Amino acid sequence: MCAAKVPFFNYPALYKNDEENLLAVMRDVCSRGAYILQKDLQQFENDVATYLKVKHAIGLADGTNALILGLQAMGIGAGDEVIAPSHTFIASVSSIKLAGAIPVLADCGEDSLIDPSSVEKLITPKTKAIMPVHLNGRTCAMDPLLNLARKHNLKIIEDAAQAFGSKFKGQSAGTFGACGTFSFYPAKALGCFGDGGALVTNDDAIAAKVKLLRDHGRNADGLVVCWGTNSRLDNLQAAILAHKLKNFDHDLIRRRELAGFYDRYLSEIKDLNLPPGPKSDDHFDSYQNYELQSGSRDKLRDFLAEKGIGSVIQWGGKAVHQFHDLGDFQAVKLPKTERFFERCFMLPMHSALTNDDVLHIINSVREFYSLKPVSALE
Ligand SMILES: *Cc1c(COP(=O)(O)O)cnc(C)c1O
């Protein structure tokens, strides 16, 4: 029997599985004509703040703008250095440039996340902030980064675009530093039907500043009190997100179950480096992505493609410092990051995957490595 195709991501299924409820949400918002800075946005912001146990959540146009506005609200700009990992999406680093500051790129550690010892070597008198990026739904081990920040009087802005619902030692990603940012891009674990983002903070001054910046510098009376931009989260998207947030824990459980299956049936393969399984102590991973490493990556991906299974190499297969056309990082060498990008790729991971889909993926990988198939997921 030929198993069904398993695309890497499945937008239509995620909509179809909840179509009636989603349409009801949209009908409600549109029949009220409630599009910009309305009560659904406020409700969603309150829900996010409660869910993450943080004082303020502010809906923004997207995750990239959340980073730019966060840096601006922290007073970071011309002449300031911000240390970020090179293993990240370009938006983490472009936000530093667009805020007028200087990005400085750190290597990753064995966990493929920003390496605190690499960060420490890059600190100069100009360094103002560290930007940890919680990739793939795993929160960076925050203790050494918080210690470094304390020791050198630096701020932390967390790019938690991939880590909504992820925790380290029981605390939510995005809530450790001065502020943290999220993306609700459609493929993110909590995704809307277009672009969306948020910034969270426990700092009243940062929250107040970001609220001004996102709405042309206008205060509650409509008076312009500083330069700002337009970076509001649409009220319609906020209503959809508030609806999805109600079911988000259920999605997380499913993602973690899927990661558990991959872990159980692929960990005996020596050629693969899997991400940590869902049982690790200090980390509660949300498995935004299931990114693994293989010494035979390209052949394995071709084999999976023949089996109808989609896989992806993130970001064109390059770390930020490897985009030479940028002209900023010509001399930068980051051996661990470069090695990671020679071996990494992602298997399908989303809540619309069926157990049959995952069994087909697992058995296809096992077949590539000449292992017996498993008959059922347990
Ligand atoms: C998705 C993402 C962003 C940007 O989010 P947008 O909402 O697409 O602007 C930033 N950083 C990382 C690590 C991301 O994965």
Coordinates of C-alpha atoms and ligand atoms in Angstrom, one line a residue, residues 62-65 67 88-89 91-92 133 135 159 161-162 182-185 188 195-197 314-315, ligand 1:
D62 CA 4.9 41.1 12.9
G63 CA 7.8 39.5 14.7
T64 CA 10.4 41.6 12.9
N65 CA 8.8 44.9 13.8
L67 CA 12.2 43.3 17.6
T88 CA 19.0 32.5 13.3
F89 CA 16.5 33.9 10.8
A91 CA 15.1 39.1 10.9
S92 CA 16.8 38.9 14.3
V133 CA 17.0 33.4 20.0
L135 CA 15.0 28.4 18.0
D159 CA 13.7 36.7 20.0
A161 CA 9.4 34.2 17.5
Q162 CA 9.7 30.4 17.4
F182 CA 6.9 36.7 19.2
S183 CA 5.8 36.1 15.6
F184 CA 2.4 34.8 14.6
Y185 CA 3.4 34.1 11.0
K188 CA 4.5 29.5 13.7
D195 CA 1.4 38.6 9.5
G196 CA 1.3 39.2 13.2
G197 CA 3.5 39.7 16.2
Q314 CA 15.8 26.5 7.1
W315 CA 16.8 29.9 5.7
Ligands
LIG1 C1 9.6 34.1 12.2 C2 10.8 34.7 12.8 C3 11.0 36.0 13.0 C4 10.2 37.1 12.3 O1 8.9 37.0 12.4 P1 7.9 37.7 11.3 O2 6.6 37.7 12.0 O3 7.9 36.8 10.1 O4 8.4 39.1 11.0 C5 12.1 36.5 13.7 N1 13.0 35.6 14.2 C6 12.8 34.3 14.1 C7 13.8 33.4 14.7 C8 11.8 33.8 13.4 O5 11.7 32.4 13.2

